[in-house]
Coordinates of C-alpha atoms in Angstrom, one line a residue:
Chain A
M1 CA 19.3 26.1 19.1
S2 CA 19.0 23.5 16.1
Q3 CA 18.2 25.5 12.6
T4 CA 15.1 25.5 11.7
S5 CA 14.1 22.9 8.7
L6 CA 10.3 23.2 8.0
S7 CA 9.5 26.8 7.8
V8 CA 5.8 27.5 6.3
S9 CA 5.1 31.1 5.6
G10 CA 2.5 32.9 5.3
I11 CA 0.7 30.1 2.9
T12 CA -2.7 29.9 1.8
V13 CA -4.2 26.5 0.0
E14 CA -6.8 26.0 -2.5
V15 CA -8.3 23.0 -2.7
G16 CA -10.9 22.6 -6.0
G17 CA -11.9 26.0 -5.9
T18 CA -12.3 26.2 -2.0
I19 CA -9.4 27.9 0.5
V20 CA -8.3 25.0 3.1
V21 CA -5.4 26.8 4.5
K22 CA -5.5 30.4 5.1
K23 CA -2.0 32.1 5.4
A24 CA -0.6 29.5 7.9
N25 CA 3.0 30.5 9.6
L26 CA 5.1 27.3 11.0
D27 CA 8.3 26.6 12.0
V28 CA 9.7 23.3 12.7
R29 CA 13.6 22.9 14.0
S30 CA 15.7 19.9 13.4
G31 CA 15.2 17.6 15.6
E32 CA 11.8 18.8 17.2
I33 CA 8.5 17.1 17.0
A34 CA 6.2 19.6 16.9
I35 CA 2.3 18.7 17.2
L36 CA -0.8 20.0 14.9
M37 CA -4.0 19.9 16.5
G38 CA -7.4 20.9 15.5
P39 CA -10.5 20.0 15.1
N40 CA -12.0 17.9 12.0
G41 CA -12.0 19.3 8.8
S42 CA -9.9 22.2 10.1
G43 CA -7.0 21.7 7.5
K44 CA -4.5 20.0 9.2
T45 CA -4.6 17.1 6.4
S46 CA -4.5 19.8 4.0
L47 CA -1.2 21.5 5.0
L48 CA 0.7 18.8 5.2
R49 CA -0.7 17.4 1.8
A50 CA 0.2 21.3 0.4
I51 CA 4.0 21.0 2.0
M52 CA 4.1 17.7 0.4
G53 CA 2.8 18.9 -2.6
F54 CA 0.0 17.0 -4.0
P55 CA -1.1 18.6 -7.3
S56 CA -4.5 19.4 -6.0
Y57 CA -3.5 21.4 -3.0
K58 CA -2.6 24.8 -4.6
I59 CA -0.6 27.2 -2.9
I60 CA -2.1 30.8 -4.1
T61 CA 0.0 32.6 -1.7
G62 CA 3.2 32.2 0.5
N63 CA 6.1 29.7 0.2
I64 CA 7.6 26.7 2.1
Y65 CA 11.2 26.2 2.7
L66 CA 13.2 23.2 3.5
D67 CA 16.2 24.8 5.1
S68 CA 17.3 27.4 3.1
L69 CA 15.8 25.8 0.2
D70 CA 12.2 27.5 -1.4
V71 CA 10.4 24.3 -2.5
T72 CA 6.9 26.3 -3.2
N73 CA 7.1 25.5 -6.6
L74 CA 8.9 22.4 -6.8
P75 CA 6.6 19.0 -7.5
S76 CA 6.3 16.7 -4.7
W77 CA 8.8 14.2 -6.2
E78 CA 11.5 16.8 -5.9
R79 CA 10.3 17.9 -2.5
A80 CA 10.7 14.2 -1.4
K81 CA 13.8 13.8 -3.0
A82 CA 15.0 16.8 -1.3
G83 CA 13.9 15.7 2.1
I84 CA 10.6 16.1 3.0
A85 CA 8.4 12.9 3.7
I86 CA 4.9 12.0 4.7
A87 CA 2.8 9.7 6.1
N88 CA -0.6 9.4 4.7
Q89 CA -3.7 9.0 7.2
A90 CA -5.3 7.2 4.7
P91 CA -3.1 6.1 1.6
P92 CA -4.6 4.4 -1.6
A93 CA -4.5 0.9 -2.0
L94 CA -2.0 0.4 -4.6
S95 CA -0.9 -3.0 -7.5
L96 CA 2.2 -2.9 -6.1
K97 CA 3.2 -5.5 -3.5
T98 CA 4.5 -4.1 0.1
K99 CA 7.6 -5.7 -0.6
W100 CA 8.2 -4.0 -3.6
L101 CA 7.2 -0.3 -2.4
F102 CA 9.7 -0.9 0.4
Q103 CA 12.6 -1.9 -1.6
K104 CA 12.0 0.6 -4.6
I105 CA 11.7 3.8 -1.7
A106 CA 15.2 2.1 -0.1
E107 CA 16.7 2.0 -3.4
K108 CA 15.7 5.4 -4.1
Y109 CA 17.5 6.3 -0.4
G110 CA 20.0 4.5 -0.3
T111 CA 18.8 2.8 3.0
Q112 CA 18.5 -1.0 1.5
E113 CA 20.7 -2.0 4.5
E114 CA 18.1 -0.6 7.1
L115 CA 15.0 -2.2 5.1
S116 CA 15.0 -5.5 7.4
K117 CA 15.2 -3.8 10.2
V118 CA 12.2 -1.2 10.0
V119 CA 10.4 -4.0 8.7
N120 CA 10.7 -6.1 11.8
E121 CA 10.8 -2.9 14.5
I122 CA 7.8 -2.2 12.5
I123 CA 6.1 -5.9 12.4
L124 CA 5.4 -5.6 8.7
Q125 CA 6.8 -9.1 7.8
H126 CA 3.3 -10.8 7.4
L127 CA 2.3 -8.2 4.6
L128 CA 5.1 -7.9 2.3
E129 CA 3.6 -10.2 -0.2
R130 CA 0.4 -8.5 -0.4
P131 CA -0.3 -5.3 -2.4
A132 CA 0.2 -2.7 -0.5
F133 CA -2.8 -1.0 1.8
N134 CA -5.0 -3.6 0.0
G135 CA -7.0 -4.8 2.9
F136 CA -5.0 -3.6 5.6
S137 CA -5.9 -2.8 9.3
G138 CA -6.2 0.5 10.4
G139 CA -2.9 -0.1 12.4
E140 CA -1.2 -1.8 9.5
V141 CA -1.7 0.7 7.2
K142 CA -0.2 3.5 9.5
R143 CA 2.5 1.2 10.1
A144 CA 3.5 0.5 6.9
E145 CA 3.5 4.7 6.2
M146 CA 5.8 4.6 9.1
A147 CA 8.1 2.6 7.3
T148 CA 8.1 4.2 3.7
V149 CA 8.9 7.5 5.6
M150 CA 11.9 5.6 7.9
L151 CA 13.5 4.2 4.6
S152 CA 13.4 8.0 3.3
K153 CA 15.9 9.0 5.6
P154 CA 14.0 12.9 5.9
K155 CA 15.1 15.7 7.0
V156 CA 11.8 16.5 7.7
A157 CA 8.6 13.9 8.5
L158 CA 5.0 15.1 8.1
L159 CA 3.0 12.7 10.4
D160 CA -0.9 13.1 9.8
E161 CA -2.5 11.3 12.6
P162 CA -0.1 8.1 12.4
D163 CA -1.9 7.0 15.7
S164 CA -5.4 6.8 14.8
G165 CA -6.9 3.2 14.8
V166 CA -3.5 1.8 16.3
D167 CA -3.7 -0.2 19.7
V168 CA -1.8 0.9 22.7
E169 CA 1.2 -1.2 22.2
S170 CA 1.7 0.0 18.5
T171 CA 1.2 3.4 19.4
K172 CA 4.1 3.0 22.0
K173 CA 6.4 1.7 19.1
I174 CA 5.0 4.4 16.9
A175 CA 5.9 7.1 19.6
N176 CA 9.5 5.0 20.2
M177 CA 10.0 5.5 16.2
I178 CA 9.2 9.3 16.2
D179 CA 11.5 9.6 18.9
A180 CA 14.1 8.5 17.3
M181 CA 14.0 10.1 14.4
A182 CA 14.3 13.3 16.3
K183 CA 17.2 12.3 17.9
M184 CA 18.4 11.8 14.3
G185 CA 17.9 15.4 13.6
V186 CA 14.8 15.2 11.8
A187 CA 12.5 18.3 11.9
I188 CA 8.7 16.6 12.7
L189 CA 5.3 17.9 12.2
L190 CA 2.8 15.6 13.5
V191 CA -0.7 16.1 13.6
T192 CA -2.4 14.1 16.3
H193 CA -6.1 13.9 17.8
A194 CA -5.2 11.9 20.7
G195 CA -2.8 12.5 23.9
M196 CA -1.5 8.7 24.0
L197 CA 0.9 9.4 21.2
V198 CA 2.1 12.5 22.7
R199 CA 2.6 11.2 26.0
N200 CA 4.4 9.0 25.1
L201 CA 7.1 11.3 23.2
K202 CA 10.0 12.5 24.8
M203 CA 11.0 15.0 22.0
L204 CA 8.3 17.3 22.1
G205 CA 8.8 20.8 21.1
R206 CA 6.0 23.3 19.8
G207 CA 2.7 22.9 19.4
Y208 CA -0.1 24.3 16.8
V209 CA -3.7 24.7 16.6
M210 CA -5.5 25.0 13.2
I211 CA -8.9 26.1 13.2
N212 CA -11.4 26.7 10.0
G213 CA -7.6 27.1 8.3
R214 CA -6.0 28.9 10.2
I215 CA -3.1 28.2 12.6
S216 CA -2.4 29.6 16.0
Q217 CA 1.0 30.9 17.2
G218 CA 3.3 27.9 18.3
G219 CA 3.2 27.1 22.1
N220 CA 4.6 24.5 24.4
A221 CA 3.4 21.3 22.8
R222 CA 2.7 19.7 26.2
D223 CA 1.0 22.5 27.8
L224 CA -0.8 22.9 24.6
L225 CA -2.3 19.4 24.8
K226 CA -3.1 19.5 28.2
Y227 CA -5.4 22.6 27.5
V228 CA -6.9 21.0 24.4
L229 CA -7.6 17.9 26.3
E230 CA -9.7 19.5 29.4
E231 CA -11.0 22.4 27.3
G232 CA -11.5 21.1 23.7
Y233 CA -11.1 24.0 20.6
R234 CA -13.8 26.4 22.1
N235 CA -11.7 28.9 23.9
F236 CA -9.5 29.1 20.6
R237 CA -10.3 32.7 19.0
G238 CA -8.9 36.2 18.3
S239 CA -5.2 36.8 18.9
D240 CA -5.2 32.7 19.6
I241 CA -5.5 32.3 16.0
Q242 CA -3.4 34.1 13.4
Chain B
M1 CA 23.8 -11.5 -42.0
T2 CA 22.9 -14.1 -44.5
N3 CA 23.8 -17.5 -43.6
E4 CA 22.0 -19.9 -41.3
S5 CA 24.8 -20.2 -39.0
D6 CA 25.3 -16.5 -38.0
K7 CA 21.4 -16.4 -37.7
L8 CA 21.3 -18.9 -35.5
R9 CA 23.7 -17.3 -33.4
E10 CA 21.9 -14.1 -32.9
A11 CA 18.8 -16.2 -32.1
M12 CA 20.9 -17.5 -29.7
T13 CA 21.8 -14.0 -28.1
K14 CA 18.1 -12.8 -28.5
A15 CA 17.0 -16.1 -26.5
R16 CA 19.3 -15.5 -23.7
E17 CA 18.4 -11.9 -23.8
I18 CA 14.6 -13.0 -22.6
G19 CA 16.1 -16.3 -20.1
L20 CA 16.2 -19.2 -22.8
E21 CA 19.1 -21.3 -21.9
V22 CA 18.8 -23.4 -24.9
E23 CA 22.7 -24.3 -24.4
K24 CA 21.5 -25.8 -21.2
G25 CA 18.7 -27.8 -22.8
G26 CA 16.7 -26.4 -25.5
A27 CA 15.7 -26.4 -29.5
V28 CA 16.2 -23.9 -32.0
I29 CA 13.4 -23.9 -34.8
L30 CA 14.9 -21.3 -37.1
N31 CA 12.2 -20.8 -40.0
E32 CA 11.4 -24.4 -41.2
N33 CA 14.2 -26.2 -39.5
L34 CA 15.7 -27.3 -36.4
L35 CA 18.8 -26.0 -36.5
Y36 CA 19.9 -26.5 -33.0
K37 CA 19.2 -29.3 -30.5
K38 CA 20.3 -30.0 -26.8
L39 CA 19.5 -32.6 -24.3
A40 CA 21.5 -34.1 -21.5
R41 CA 22.5 -37.1 -21.8
D42 CA 21.4 -39.1 -18.8
L43 CA 17.9 -37.5 -19.4
E44 CA 18.1 -40.1 -22.7
K45 CA 19.5 -42.6 -20.9
M46 CA 16.2 -42.3 -18.7
G47 CA 14.1 -42.6 -21.3
V48 CA 13.1 -38.8 -22.0
I49 CA 12.8 -38.6 -26.1
Y50 CA 13.3 -35.2 -27.4
S51 CA 13.2 -34.4 -31.0
E52 CA 12.3 -33.2 -34.2
I53 CA 8.6 -33.8 -35.3
H54 CA 9.1 -35.4 -38.4
E55 CA 12.0 -37.4 -37.0
A56 CA 9.9 -38.6 -34.2
A57 CA 7.0 -40.1 -36.7
R58 CA 9.4 -41.8 -38.0
E59 CA 11.4 -43.0 -35.4
Y60 CA 8.7 -43.8 -32.8
P61 CA 5.6 -44.2 -34.5
D62 CA 3.4 -46.1 -32.4
L63 CA 4.2 -43.4 -29.5
F64 CA 3.1 -40.6 -32.5
D65 CA 0.3 -42.3 -33.8
K66 CA -0.9 -42.9 -30.2
Y67 CA -0.8 -39.3 -29.4
A68 CA -0.2 -36.7 -32.4
F69 CA -3.4 -35.2 -33.9
K70 CA -5.7 -37.0 -31.5
M71 CA -7.2 -33.4 -30.1
L72 CA -6.2 -31.2 -33.5
K73 CA -6.8 -31.7 -36.8
G74 CA -3.4 -31.6 -39.0
D75 CA -1.1 -33.7 -40.7
V76 CA 2.5 -33.9 -40.0
N77 CA 3.5 -34.3 -43.9
K78 CA 2.1 -30.4 -44.2
I79 CA 3.8 -28.9 -41.0
D80 CA 7.7 -27.4 -41.9
S81 CA 9.3 -28.3 -38.3
G82 CA 7.9 -29.1 -34.4
I83 CA 9.5 -30.9 -31.3
F84 CA 8.6 -34.2 -29.8
L85 CA 9.1 -34.1 -26.2
Y86 CA 8.3 -37.2 -24.9
I87 CA 8.8 -38.2 -20.4
P88 CA 8.6 -41.6 -18.9
K89 CA 6.3 -42.7 -16.5
G90 CA 7.6 -41.7 -12.9
L91 CA 10.2 -39.6 -14.1
T92 CA 11.0 -35.9 -13.3
V93 CA 12.7 -33.7 -15.1
K94 CA 13.5 -31.1 -12.8
E95 CA 15.6 -28.6 -15.2
P96 CA 13.7 -26.8 -18.0
I97 CA 13.6 -27.6 -21.4
F98 CA 13.7 -24.1 -23.9
N99 CA 12.1 -24.0 -26.7
C100 CA 12.6 -21.5 -29.4
F101 CA 10.8 -20.9 -32.4
V102 CA 12.4 -18.0 -34.7
L103 CA 11.1 -16.2 -37.5
G104 CA 14.3 -15.4 -40.0
N105 CA 13.7 -14.6 -43.1
K106 CA 11.1 -12.1 -44.6
K107 CA 8.0 -13.4 -46.1
V108 CA 8.8 -16.9 -44.4
V109 CA 5.9 -18.8 -43.3
Q110 CA 6.2 -21.0 -40.1
K111 CA 4.3 -23.9 -39.6
V112 CA 5.1 -25.8 -36.5
Y113 CA 3.8 -28.8 -35.0
N114 CA 4.5 -29.7 -31.4
L115 CA 3.7 -33.3 -29.3
V116 CA 4.4 -33.0 -25.2
V117 CA 3.2 -36.3 -23.7
L118 CA 3.9 -36.6 -19.9
E119 CA 3.9 -40.1 -18.7
D120 CA 1.9 -41.0 -15.7
G121 CA 3.5 -39.7 -12.3
S122 CA 6.3 -37.9 -14.4
R123 CA 6.9 -33.6 -14.1
A124 CA 8.5 -31.3 -16.5
I125 CA 9.4 -27.9 -17.2
G126 CA 8.7 -26.7 -20.9
V127 CA 9.8 -23.0 -21.9
S128 CA 9.2 -21.7 -25.3
G129 CA 10.6 -18.4 -26.9
C130 CA 8.8 -17.3 -30.1
F131 CA 10.3 -14.7 -31.9
T132 CA 11.8 -12.9 -34.8
L133 CA 15.0 -11.7 -36.4
V134 CA 13.0 -9.8 -39.2
N135 CA 9.7 -8.4 -39.9
E136 CA 7.2 -9.5 -42.7
A137 CA 6.7 -13.1 -41.7
V138 CA 4.0 -15.8 -40.2
H139 CA 4.4 -18.4 -37.3
S140 CA 1.4 -20.8 -37.3
S141 CA 1.3 -23.2 -34.7
L142 CA -0.5 -26.1 -33.3
E143 CA 0.2 -27.9 -30.2
E144 CA -1.0 -30.9 -28.3
T145 CA -0.1 -31.7 -24.6
Y146 CA -1.0 -34.9 -22.9
V147 CA -0.5 -35.3 -18.8
G148 CA -1.2 -38.2 -17.4
T149 CA -2.2 -39.6 -14.4
G150 CA -0.6 -37.9 -11.6
A151 CA 1.8 -36.1 -13.9
S152 CA 3.0 -32.1 -13.9
Y153 CA 3.6 -30.1 -16.9
T154 CA 4.4 -26.2 -16.2
R155 CA 4.6 -24.3 -19.5
I156 CA 6.3 -21.0 -19.8
M157 CA 5.8 -18.8 -22.9
I158 CA 7.2 -15.6 -24.2
H159 CA 6.1 -14.0 -27.4
N160 CA 8.3 -11.1 -28.7
W161 CA 7.4 -10.6 -32.2
L162 CA 8.2 -7.3 -34.6
P163 CA 5.5 -5.4 -36.1
S164 CA 4.6 -7.2 -39.6
V165 CA 4.6 -9.9 -38.0
G166 CA 1.1 -12.3 -38.5
V167 CA 0.4 -15.1 -35.7
S168 CA -1.7 -17.8 -35.3
A169 CA -1.6 -20.4 -32.7
I170 CA -3.9 -23.3 -31.0
S171 CA -2.8 -25.4 -28.1
S172 CA -4.9 -28.4 -26.9
V173 CA -4.2 -29.8 -23.6
E174 CA -5.1 -33.4 -21.9
V175 CA -4.8 -33.5 -18.2
G176 CA -5.7 -36.8 -16.6
E177 CA -6.5 -38.0 -13.0
K178 CA -4.7 -36.0 -10.7
G179 CA -3.0 -34.6 -13.1
N180 CA -1.6 -30.8 -12.9
Y181 CA -1.4 -28.7 -16.0
Q182 CA 0.5 -25.0 -15.3
D183 CA 0.5 -22.4 -18.1
L184 CA 2.6 -18.8 -17.9
Y185 CA 1.8 -17.2 -21.1
I186 CA 3.7 -13.4 -21.9
N187 CA 3.4 -11.4 -25.0
Y188 CA 5.4 -8.2 -25.0
S189 CA 5.8 -7.4 -28.5
E190 CA 3.9 -5.0 -31.1
A191 CA 3.1 -8.2 -33.4
K192 CA 0.6 -7.3 -35.8
S193 CA -1.6 -9.8 -35.1
I194 CA -1.7 -12.8 -32.4
S195 CA -4.9 -15.3 -32.6
F196 CA -4.0 -17.9 -30.0
N197 CA -6.7 -20.5 -28.9
T198 CA -5.9 -22.9 -25.9
M199 CA -8.3 -25.7 -24.9
I200 CA -7.6 -27.3 -21.6
Y201 CA -9.9 -30.7 -21.6
Q202 CA -9.8 -32.1 -17.6
K203 CA -11.0 -35.8 -18.2
G204 CA -9.0 -36.8 -15.2
S205 CA -10.9 -36.6 -11.7
D206 CA -8.6 -34.5 -9.3
S207 CA -7.0 -32.7 -12.1
T208 CA -6.1 -29.4 -11.7
S209 CA -4.9 -26.7 -14.3
R210 CA -3.9 -22.7 -14.0
A211 CA -3.2 -20.8 -17.4
D212 CA -1.9 -17.3 -17.0
Q213 CA -1.7 -14.8 -19.8
I214 CA 0.4 -11.4 -19.4
V215 CA -0.5 -9.4 -22.3
S216 CA 0.6 -6.3 -23.9
G217 CA -0.1 -4.3 -26.6
T218 CA 1.3 -2.1 -28.2
G219 CA 1.8 0.3 -31.3
F220 CA -1.4 -0.9 -33.5
S221 CA -0.9 -4.8 -32.8
S222 CA -4.8 -6.5 -32.5
L223 CA -4.4 -10.0 -30.0
K224 CA -6.8 -12.0 -29.7
Y225 CA -6.7 -14.9 -27.1
S226 CA -9.6 -17.5 -26.3
T227 CA -8.6 -20.0 -23.4
E228 CA -11.5 -22.6 -22.7
V229 CA -11.2 -25.4 -19.8
F230 CA -13.5 -28.4 -19.7
L231 CA -13.9 -29.8 -16.2
I232 CA -15.3 -33.0 -17.1
G233 CA -13.3 -35.5 -14.3
D234 CA -14.8 -35.4 -11.0
R235 CA -13.2 -32.8 -8.5
S236 CA -11.1 -31.1 -11.5
S237 CA -10.4 -27.4 -10.9
S238 CA -8.8 -24.5 -12.8
Q239 CA -7.9 -20.9 -12.6
L240 CA -8.1 -18.8 -15.7
I241 CA -6.1 -15.6 -14.9
S242 CA -5.2 -12.9 -17.3
R243 CA -3.8 -9.6 -16.8
L244 CA -4.1 -7.1 -20.1
L245 CA -2.0 -4.1 -21.1
A246 CA -3.2 -1.8 -23.6
R247 CA -1.1 1.6 -25.1
G248 CA -0.9 3.2 -28.0
K249 CA -3.6 2.3 -30.3
S250 CA -3.8 -1.6 -29.5
S251 CA -6.6 -3.8 -29.1
I252 CA -6.7 -6.8 -27.0
A253 CA -10.1 -9.2 -26.9
T254 CA -10.1 -12.3 -24.5
K255 CA -12.9 -14.6 -24.1
A256 CA -12.2 -17.2 -21.3
R257 CA -14.6 -19.9 -20.8
I258 CA -15.3 -22.7 -17.9
V259 CA -17.5 -25.4 -18.7
A260 CA -17.7 -27.5 -15.9
S261 CA -19.5 -31.3 -16.2
G262 CA -18.2 -33.2 -13.7
K263 CA -19.1 -33.1 -10.0
L264 CA -18.1 -31.0 -7.6
T265 CA -15.7 -29.2 -10.0
K266 CA -14.3 -26.1 -9.3
G267 CA -13.3 -22.8 -11.6
H268 CA -12.5 -19.1 -11.5
I269 CA -11.9 -17.0 -14.0
E270 CA -10.0 -13.5 -13.1
C271 CA -9.2 -11.1 -15.8
K272 CA -7.6 -7.7 -15.8
G273 CA -7.4 -4.8 -17.9
L274 CA -5.4 -1.2 -18.3
T275 CA -5.7 0.9 -20.9
L276 CA -2.5 3.4 -21.3
G277 CA -3.3 5.0 -24.5
D278 CA -6.8 7.1 -25.5
G279 CA -6.7 4.8 -28.9
A280 CA -6.1 1.7 -26.9
E281 CA -8.9 -0.9 -26.4
I282 CA -9.6 -3.7 -24.8
S283 CA -12.6 -6.3 -24.3
T284 CA -12.8 -9.5 -22.0
V285 CA -15.3 -12.0 -22.2
P286 CA -15.9 -14.3 -19.1
E287 CA -17.9 -17.2 -19.4
L288 CA -19.1 -19.7 -17.0
R289 CA -21.1 -23.2 -17.9
S290 CA -22.0 -25.3 -15.8
L291 CA -23.6 -28.7 -16.5
S292 CA -23.0 -30.2 -13.0
N293 CA -25.6 -29.0 -10.0
D294 CA -22.7 -28.8 -7.2
A295 CA -20.0 -26.9 -9.8
E296 CA -18.8 -24.1 -8.2
L297 CA -17.9 -21.3 -10.9
T298 CA -16.6 -17.9 -10.1
H299 CA -15.4 -14.7 -12.5
E300 CA -13.9 -11.3 -12.1
A301 CA -13.3 -8.9 -14.5
S302 CA -12.5 -5.4 -14.7
I303 CA -10.9 -3.0 -16.6
G304 CA -9.2 0.4 -15.7
K305 CA -6.6 3.3 -16.2
I306 CA -3.8 4.2 -13.7
K307 CA -6.0 6.0 -10.4
R308 CA -4.6 9.5 -10.1
E309 CA -4.4 8.8 -6.5
E310 CA -1.9 6.2 -6.6
L311 CA 0.1 8.0 -9.5
E312 CA 0.2 11.1 -6.8
Y313 CA 0.6 8.7 -3.6
L314 CA 4.4 7.3 -5.1
E315 CA 5.5 11.0 -6.4
S316 CA 5.3 12.0 -3.2
K317 CA 7.5 9.2 -2.3
G318 CA 9.9 10.4 -4.6
F319 CA 9.3 8.7 -7.7
Y320 CA 9.1 11.1 -11.1
E321 CA 5.5 10.2 -12.9
E322 CA 7.4 7.5 -15.5
E323 CA 8.8 5.7 -12.2
A324 CA 5.8 5.7 -10.6
V325 CA 3.6 4.3 -14.0
S326 CA 6.2 1.7 -14.3
L327 CA 6.3 0.5 -10.8
L328 CA 2.1 0.4 -10.5
I329 CA 2.1 -1.6 -14.1
R330 CA 4.6 -4.0 -12.8
G331 CA 2.4 -4.2 -9.7
F332 CA -0.8 -4.9 -12.3
L333 CA 1.3 -7.4 -14.1
E334 CA 1.5 -9.6 -10.9
T335 CA -0.7 -12.9 -11.4
G336 CA 0.6 -14.8 -8.2
F337 CA 2.1 -17.4 -10.4
S338 CA 3.7 -19.3 -8.0
D339 CA 5.1 -22.5 -10.2
L340 CA 7.9 -20.7 -11.5
P341 CA 11.0 -22.9 -11.2
S342 CA 13.8 -20.5 -9.5
T343 CA 16.0 -21.1 -12.4
I344 CA 13.6 -19.1 -14.7
K345 CA 12.0 -17.0 -12.1
A346 CA 14.4 -14.3 -12.5
S347 CA 14.2 -13.8 -16.6
V348 CA 10.5 -13.8 -16.1
E349 CA 10.6 -11.2 -13.4
S350 CA 13.0 -9.4 -15.8
V351 CA 10.7 -9.6 -19.1
L352 CA 8.0 -8.0 -16.4
D353 CA 9.9 -5.6 -15.6
K354 CA 10.6 -4.7 -19.2
L355 CA 7.2 -4.9 -20.0
S356 CA 6.3 -2.4 -17.1
K357 CA 8.5 -0.1 -19.0
A358 CA 8.4 -0.2 -22.4
K359 CA 6.3 3.0 -24.2
G360 CA 3.9 2.1 -26.9

């Protein structure tokens, strides 16, 4: 069995005085695609941003490990350099040109040679001269964020709804990219609402459900998705949720 | 370092650092005197005149009388030095011509007058670098530029002064029918004070202009800029773009004004300011005045700080705070000035890179 890359151990997260994640536990192994589902506002994005180390997501209790390294108290840029990358659901519009953002990330992670391949694969050429995320369509935002993750060559990728607002063809492309990263040994924690992306993934591992800041025990992702798509989240009660 | 040749050598080195390759074609005016000048011989043969301003008044009296001090008031006898650049009809000069104005002695007051004439259908690129080797000096300049029918002139100017230097500059430009004037100005110095006024008179129909100002204020600098464009010719158009970056306790004040009197004219002012210090100050006044019922004039202006969410986003991509700030500033400084010749594009980008990393 592959070794655990990301281990979230009993973390409680506070944002602006409100507890948004409660004692969450979760493991993702190298090469595994773990999915995290849950209704809107259940805390999925907060969990991902806390793992990434965004300053306003304060970890009150618990620890986050990358391999055996405790990253709980590291700033986000150190976590990124240690191997955690995030594809944000709604990145801010930047004054920086898209090509500069990609180039600077590629320089930082030594992936300059892969830059044009990534840009071509994700069909981003037309965005390169534009300021990043300014006036991008939903799909363009997701693809550009995926590109930043791929150029970071991470050990752990946190993907926050990379399929929302994306057309069928692009969804398949994104699924292929996620599979390709998993094949290379990246541990992937994927937040998604929709079945289409998951159906196109080949390297699925465990699935988790999050409700009101609490997270379920890990189960088989494909079974869990099937259940959620048929029944919704109403039956996740009691022992299902920690 | 006391003698002029040492200072000239130092000035040339400093010029190269900001991308001014004077040896390829250009001049250095150190204090009151022109100490170095070079122009490709084939250009001279084709009728390009590139001379010291007093020499020009003596050698080319007809041209001098026709163009000198017609837009600005002045007297060549009260000027220390300056450059006369004349591009004859229909000639394209591809390589940029580099002019350096250098203050090399304390207490010196350098009074400069430059005259640039592009005859009909000609094209040229002028790059000026103004900087100091010493503190406590003053640079005062007047410049007149004539862009003839169908001619095109691109002027790039980089100011890099020391903290106790005062600068006063006035530039006046006339653009003829279908003429095109492009201007990129960058200040990345800590000059005590800069006052820079530019007037562009687009007398010719279908003439175009664009003036970009990238101004960085640091320390206790007080920087004042005024740019006025007069759209006189029918269908003439202009864009005034500025990026103002105030650090430390600096103060930047800009006025941008477009007056449209020709028919079907178009003008746009875009001004963005970024303050990076608690004591830094930016003020910007855009003014549009239409004297024609079919003019199309617009402006947009904003002043702000670096947004926390942008910083946090870049930090999450692995950039520590200082790197993230530099990246965001570098993006902010981009105006989209596209008429940069490839020979100096890298130099301008390098200056902007330095500017984005500077502290203040």
